[in-house]
Structures are given as structure tokens and as C-alpha cells.
XYZ file of C-alpha atoms in Angstrom:
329
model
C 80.867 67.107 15.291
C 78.720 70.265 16.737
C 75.283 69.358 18.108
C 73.600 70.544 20.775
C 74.391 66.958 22.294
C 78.088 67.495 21.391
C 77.697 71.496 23.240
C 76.211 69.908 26.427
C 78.945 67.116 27.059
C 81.692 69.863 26.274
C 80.169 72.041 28.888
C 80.414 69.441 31.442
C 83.469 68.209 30.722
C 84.845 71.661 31.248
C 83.150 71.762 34.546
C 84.655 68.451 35.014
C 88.410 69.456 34.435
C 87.178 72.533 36.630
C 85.949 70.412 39.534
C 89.413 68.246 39.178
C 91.528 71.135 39.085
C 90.533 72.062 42.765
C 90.803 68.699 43.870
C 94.360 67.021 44.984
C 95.420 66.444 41.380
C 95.378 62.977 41.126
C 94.373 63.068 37.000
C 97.321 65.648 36.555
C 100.236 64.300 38.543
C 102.846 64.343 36.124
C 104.765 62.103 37.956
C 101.530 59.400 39.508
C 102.731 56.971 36.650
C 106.713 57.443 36.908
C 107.110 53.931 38.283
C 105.885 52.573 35.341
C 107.649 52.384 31.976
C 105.389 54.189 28.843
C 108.384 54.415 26.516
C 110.372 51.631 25.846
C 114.065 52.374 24.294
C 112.925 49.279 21.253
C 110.680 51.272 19.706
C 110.766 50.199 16.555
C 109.769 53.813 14.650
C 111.275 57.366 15.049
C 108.560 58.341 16.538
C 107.596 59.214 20.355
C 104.834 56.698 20.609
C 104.670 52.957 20.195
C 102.836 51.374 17.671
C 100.862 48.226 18.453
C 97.802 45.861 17.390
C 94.720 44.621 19.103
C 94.150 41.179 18.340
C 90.630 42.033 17.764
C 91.918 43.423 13.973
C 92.639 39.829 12.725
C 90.175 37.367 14.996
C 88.745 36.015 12.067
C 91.585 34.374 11.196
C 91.387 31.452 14.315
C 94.963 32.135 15.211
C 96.496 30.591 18.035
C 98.278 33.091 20.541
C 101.615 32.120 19.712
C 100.956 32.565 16.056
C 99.088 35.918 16.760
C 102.274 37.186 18.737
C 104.276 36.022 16.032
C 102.576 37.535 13.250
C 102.614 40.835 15.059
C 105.807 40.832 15.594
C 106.842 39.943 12.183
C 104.529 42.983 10.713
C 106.819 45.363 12.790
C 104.431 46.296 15.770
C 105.757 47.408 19.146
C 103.072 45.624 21.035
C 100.022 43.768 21.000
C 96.615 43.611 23.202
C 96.241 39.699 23.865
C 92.604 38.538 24.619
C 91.706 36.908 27.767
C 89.939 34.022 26.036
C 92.305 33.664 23.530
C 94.820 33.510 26.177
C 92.679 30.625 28.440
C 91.788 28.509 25.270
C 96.279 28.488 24.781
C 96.760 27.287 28.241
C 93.373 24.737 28.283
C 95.189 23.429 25.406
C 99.113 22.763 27.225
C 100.322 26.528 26.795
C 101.142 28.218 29.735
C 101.855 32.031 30.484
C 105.095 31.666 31.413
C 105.812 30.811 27.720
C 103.781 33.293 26.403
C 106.025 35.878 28.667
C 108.876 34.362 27.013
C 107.862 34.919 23.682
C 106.924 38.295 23.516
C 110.358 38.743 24.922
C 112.160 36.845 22.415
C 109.615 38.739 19.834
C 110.447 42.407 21.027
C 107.059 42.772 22.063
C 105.504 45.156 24.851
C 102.087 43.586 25.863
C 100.778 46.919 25.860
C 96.902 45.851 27.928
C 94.430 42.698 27.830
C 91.151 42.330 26.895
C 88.686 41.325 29.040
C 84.919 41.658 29.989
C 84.451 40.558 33.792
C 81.355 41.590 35.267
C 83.214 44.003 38.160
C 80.407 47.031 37.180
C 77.328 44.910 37.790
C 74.141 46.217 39.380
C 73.753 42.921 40.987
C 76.132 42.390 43.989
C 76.030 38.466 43.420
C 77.329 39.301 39.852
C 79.904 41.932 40.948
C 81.454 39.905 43.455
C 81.752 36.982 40.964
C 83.056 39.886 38.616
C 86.108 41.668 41.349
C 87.098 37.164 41.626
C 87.094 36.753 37.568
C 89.013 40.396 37.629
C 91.770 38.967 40.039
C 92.067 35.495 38.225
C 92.904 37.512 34.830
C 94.789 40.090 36.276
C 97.170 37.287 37.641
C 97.220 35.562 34.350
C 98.265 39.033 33.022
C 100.926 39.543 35.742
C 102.657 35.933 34.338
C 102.823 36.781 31.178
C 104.817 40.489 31.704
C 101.591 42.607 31.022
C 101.082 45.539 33.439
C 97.200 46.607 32.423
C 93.680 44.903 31.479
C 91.004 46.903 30.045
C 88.105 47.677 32.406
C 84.803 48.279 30.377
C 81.526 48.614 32.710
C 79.205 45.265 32.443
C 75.935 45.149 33.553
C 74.754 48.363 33.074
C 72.676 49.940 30.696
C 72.500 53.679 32.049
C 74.661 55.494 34.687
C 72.918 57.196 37.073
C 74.251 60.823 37.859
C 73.593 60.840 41.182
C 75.635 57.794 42.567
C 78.583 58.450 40.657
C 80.721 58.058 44.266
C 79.174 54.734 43.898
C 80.577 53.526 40.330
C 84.040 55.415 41.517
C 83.860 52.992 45.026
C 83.794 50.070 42.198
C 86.311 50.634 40.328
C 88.625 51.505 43.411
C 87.529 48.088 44.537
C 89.723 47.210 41.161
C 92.708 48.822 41.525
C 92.741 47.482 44.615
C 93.733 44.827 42.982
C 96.391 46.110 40.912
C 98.308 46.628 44.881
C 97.911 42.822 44.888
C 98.908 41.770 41.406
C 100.891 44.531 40.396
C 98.331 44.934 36.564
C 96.275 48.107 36.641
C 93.089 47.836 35.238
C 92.115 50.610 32.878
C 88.213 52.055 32.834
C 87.083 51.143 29.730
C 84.987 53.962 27.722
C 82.343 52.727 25.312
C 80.603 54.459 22.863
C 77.650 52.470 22.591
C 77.450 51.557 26.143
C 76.412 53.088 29.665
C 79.922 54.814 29.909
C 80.013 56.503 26.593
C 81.130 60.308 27.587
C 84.719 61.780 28.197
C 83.468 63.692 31.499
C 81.599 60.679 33.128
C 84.694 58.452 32.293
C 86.629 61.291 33.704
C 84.323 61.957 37.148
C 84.638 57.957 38.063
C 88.350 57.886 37.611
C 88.974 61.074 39.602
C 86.674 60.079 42.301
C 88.546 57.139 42.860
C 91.169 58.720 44.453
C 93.509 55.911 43.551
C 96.891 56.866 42.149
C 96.925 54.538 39.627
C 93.436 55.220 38.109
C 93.327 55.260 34.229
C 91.376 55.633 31.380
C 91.211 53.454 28.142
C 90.317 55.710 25.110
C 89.686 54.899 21.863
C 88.886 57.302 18.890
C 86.265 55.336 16.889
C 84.343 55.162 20.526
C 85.195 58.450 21.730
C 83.276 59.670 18.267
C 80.453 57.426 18.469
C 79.981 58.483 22.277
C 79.314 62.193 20.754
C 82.157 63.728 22.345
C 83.823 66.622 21.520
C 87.516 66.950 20.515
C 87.769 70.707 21.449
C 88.429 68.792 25.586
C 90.486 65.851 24.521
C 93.261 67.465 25.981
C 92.100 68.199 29.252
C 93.156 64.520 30.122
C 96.691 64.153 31.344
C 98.017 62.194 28.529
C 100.780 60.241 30.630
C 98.118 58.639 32.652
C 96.766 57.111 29.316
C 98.953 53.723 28.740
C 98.108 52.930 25.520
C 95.100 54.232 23.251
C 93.095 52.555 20.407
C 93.658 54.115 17.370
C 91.239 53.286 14.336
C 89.162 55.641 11.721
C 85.307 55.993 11.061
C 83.519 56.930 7.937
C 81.099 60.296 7.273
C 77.900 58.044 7.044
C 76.499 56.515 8.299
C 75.827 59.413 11.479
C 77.689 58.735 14.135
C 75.057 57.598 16.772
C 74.645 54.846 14.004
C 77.801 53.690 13.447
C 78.658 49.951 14.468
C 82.398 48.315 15.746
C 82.552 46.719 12.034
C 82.388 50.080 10.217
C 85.885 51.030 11.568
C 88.496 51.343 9.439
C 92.104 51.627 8.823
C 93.639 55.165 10.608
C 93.855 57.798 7.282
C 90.888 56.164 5.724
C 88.024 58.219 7.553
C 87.015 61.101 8.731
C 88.852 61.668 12.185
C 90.975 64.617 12.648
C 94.170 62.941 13.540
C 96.280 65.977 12.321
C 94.651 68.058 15.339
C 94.477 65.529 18.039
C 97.672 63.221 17.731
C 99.439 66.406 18.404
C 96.871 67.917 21.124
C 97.546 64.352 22.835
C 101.068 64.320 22.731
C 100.995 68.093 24.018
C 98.785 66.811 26.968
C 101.637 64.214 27.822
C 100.767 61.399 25.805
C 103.886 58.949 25.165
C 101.941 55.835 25.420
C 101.135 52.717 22.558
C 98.465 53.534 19.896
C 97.123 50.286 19.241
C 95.158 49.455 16.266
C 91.951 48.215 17.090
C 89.353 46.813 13.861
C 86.300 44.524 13.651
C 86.138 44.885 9.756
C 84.419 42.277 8.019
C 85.098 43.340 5.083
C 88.656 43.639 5.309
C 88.672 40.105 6.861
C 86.554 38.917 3.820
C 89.363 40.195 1.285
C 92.478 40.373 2.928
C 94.387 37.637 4.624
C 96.006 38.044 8.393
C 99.724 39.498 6.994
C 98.281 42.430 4.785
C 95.522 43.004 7.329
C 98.724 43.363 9.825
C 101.166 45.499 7.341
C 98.409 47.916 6.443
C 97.464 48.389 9.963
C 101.308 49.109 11.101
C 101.838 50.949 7.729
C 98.840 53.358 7.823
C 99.082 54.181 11.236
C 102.439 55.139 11.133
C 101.927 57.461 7.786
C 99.194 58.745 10.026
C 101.044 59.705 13.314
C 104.027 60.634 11.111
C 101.899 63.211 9.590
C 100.202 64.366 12.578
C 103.534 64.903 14.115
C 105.550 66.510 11.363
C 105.370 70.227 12.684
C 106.170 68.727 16.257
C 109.398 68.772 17.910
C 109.379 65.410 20.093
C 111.011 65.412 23.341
């Protein structure tokens, strides 16, 4: 990607890393995360990094959670991203999350983050208030089932304005506040479609939280779309990063036009993975890549189980690859 978009964000993501680098090093503390476990000793691959699914990649199939966790487990993942909703409409219908816990146990599985969409960003404070008591309510659901993060994408907001950025970092602090409480740390959520769709910005809120436990959520497909350039990806302390969405994008259409459903399996685009798999595990990264797809076209000729194996499969030929000339430790 090299635009004079593409030029811009790379220049102030430098700056960015530059401004950090003087500050009290809360984004580069190798240690800020030590209490909390990013490999697992089950890993089910030889390689350094789990390898999990996002529920998203087979939601057309109606599946139940206990058959989704099943499924996954059965395809050989190391973890799965549950979906709030998916999770509610279990329990609404007898399930509880103390059962779910005990599944993914009995399954081997880590449940690497949730997915959820409460209105914590807001402009409105009536909204955002109703957003930080939908937050708590799903981080506690999360906490009962044995999952440790929630994805925290911004809601309510169509632009970021530049100049109240100690604002947006105040709101997300008023998060991971909440992680003290419940003991789930909610992960800022970049976009590449929406409001927060740049590496830097993602990077300036999380930093000016000043919270130890501030994180981002990354996702290649969205980091691509947001017109970012790979050339910084590694400024980010990798073993802050829990777990990472891992997916590929096609040539065309241009990227500022791509949509969620053009995503495809990992191998079968265009992204470098060869350069930044190993760029991320050089920056620290020991985390879960978790496949994450909204392809209606697979789900139109595929059923769930080879949807799931060629997921697992591909993305492991991928981060095999990307790793070969890498000694792991």
C-alpha cells in the first residue's frame, strides 16, 4: 500500500511511538501483562502462537454455543471468540455460563476474547452511561465462563476529533476500570471502516489511558482497509496484544472499498503475512491468531466442518511459513 494517505498515517504513527517512548512506558512494559497467561502449554501446533476461530466465520450456520464450541474444538483450534448474543440467547434458553466454562475446559479450549458492541464510546452521555452498565453486565458474563478479555470497538461515533483525544482515552479508562472489578480486560477495538480506523489514533487512546492493562484488538483485513501502513506494525509491543484476527483480502476491489464479506481464508489474498507474522512475533507477539470471516460465499458452498478445517488448516500453512526462517523462543 503507498499513498500519500498511507505516507501521512506512517508519519504520525512514528511521531506516535516517538511521543510514547518519552512517556512512562506503559505500551512497552515487557512485563505489564506477566500476570496473565498468553501461552498456554496445550497448544495444539508446534508453533509459538495459538490458533483459534471467531465465531463470526461460521454464523450462518444457526449453531447453538455448545455446538459452536464443540465444532471448534473438534476442527483442532486452540480457542474460540464466543459472541455476546450468542452467549445470552444459550442462557435465555436454560444454559448457563457456568456450563459453558465447563465445556471449553473439557474441550481444551482457551476462550481467547468476546464479542460485543456496547455503546461505552457514545457522544451522548445518556447512551454512554447505559453503555459502561451493558459493558459490566458482559464483562461478568465473560468472567463466569473463564474468559479474561471482550473486544472494545468505539459506538456512536462517526469521526474522532483530534483535539479531545484525552477525552476518548478518559473513556476507555472508565473501562478498564472495570476489568479491576471483574477481573476481563476489555480490548480497544480498531475498525477499518469506522471512526477508529488508524494504528496511531488506536495507539494515542490506549497510551493516554495510563492504565496498565490497556490493549489493542488488531485485525489484518481492518488494519488494511484502515490504510495503514505495515512498515510501523511493529512499533506495538506485541505481548500487550492478546489475541489478533487473522484473515486475508483480495487486490480489487481498492482497499477503501473493500467490505467484511470480501475476506477470505489467510494464504488466499494479498497480505504480506511472510513479513509481518515474523515482524509481530519479533515485537513480542505470543498471543492467539484467531480467524475471523463474514464470507458469504464460502457459507453458500461449504458447510460449518470444512468452513472450520480450512480455516485451522490454512492458517497454520500460513504462520508455518511465515515462521520457517524463525527460531521460536
Amino acid at each position: 500500500m503507498t499513498n500519500k494517505k498511507l505516507s501521512r498515517r506512517k508519519m504520525i504513527g512514528c511521531s506516535t511511538v516517538g511521543i510514547l517512548g518519552a512517556m512512562s512506558g506503559i505500551a512497552f512494559q515487557a512485563n505489564a501483562f506477566s500476570e496473565i497467561p498468553f501461552k498456554e502449554s496445550n497448544f495444539k501446533s508446534d508453533l509459538p502462537f495459538r490458533i483459534s476461530l471467531n465465531t463470526s466465520t461460521i454464523r450462518a450456520y444457526k449453531l447453538s454455543v455448545d455446538e459452536q464450541i464443540d465444532m471448534v474444538a473438534d476442527a483442532g483450534f486452540d480457542g474460540i471468540e464466543l459472541w455476546v448474543r450468542d452467549v445470552e440467547s444459550y442462557i435465555n434458553q436454560g444454559g448457563t455460563a457456568e456450563s459453558l466454562a465447563e465445556r471449553l475446559r473439557s474441550r481444551n479450549l482457551i476462550l481467547e476474547n468476546m464479542i460485543g458492541f456496547a455503546r461505552w464510546f457514545s457522544e451522548d452521555a445518556e447512551s454512554r452511561s447505559s453503555g459502561l452498565d451493558q459493558m459490566r453486565r458482559e464483562m461478568e458474563m465473560t468472567a463466569k465462563i473463564g474468559g479474561k478479555y471482550i473486544a472494545a470497538p468505539i459506538q456512536g461515533v462517526k469521526s474522532l476529533d483530534k483535539s479531545i483525544f484525552g477525552e476518548y482515552a478518559q473513556r476507555y479508562h472508565d473501562i478498564l476500570n472495570l476489568a479491576d472489578q471483574t477481573g476481563v480486560v476489555p480490548i480497544l477495538e480498531l475498525w477499518g471502516h469506522g471512526a477508529l480506523n488508524s494504528l496511531a489514533d488506536c495507539a494515542h487512546i490506549v497510551i493516554g489511558t495510563g492504565h496498565p492493562k490497556a490493549a489493542m484488538l488488531l485485525d489484518f483485513y481492518h488494519l488494511y482497509r484502515g490504510g495503514n501502513d505495515w512498515d510501523t506494525l511493529d512499533c506495538i509491543n506485541g505481548r500487550r496484544l492478546p489475541v489478533i484476527h487473522i484473515n486475508d483480502y483480495p487486490a480489487d476491489p481498492p482497499f477503501d472499498q473493500l467490505r467484511d464479506s470480501d475476506r477470505v481464508f489467510p494464504g488466499d489474498g494479498i497480505c504480506p503475512f511472510n513479513e509481518l507474522i515474523p515482524k509481530l512475533y519479533e515485537a513480542g507477539f505470543r498471543g492467539g491468531f484467531s480467524v475471523e470471516l463474514f464470507n458469504k460465499g464460502y457459507w453458500e458452498t461449504m458447510d460449518a466442518q470444512t468452513i472450520l478445517r480450512e480455516s485451522y488448516e490454512r492458517t497454520y500453512r500460513v504462520l508455518k511459513e511465515a515462521m520457517s526462517g524463525i527460531k521460536n523462543n
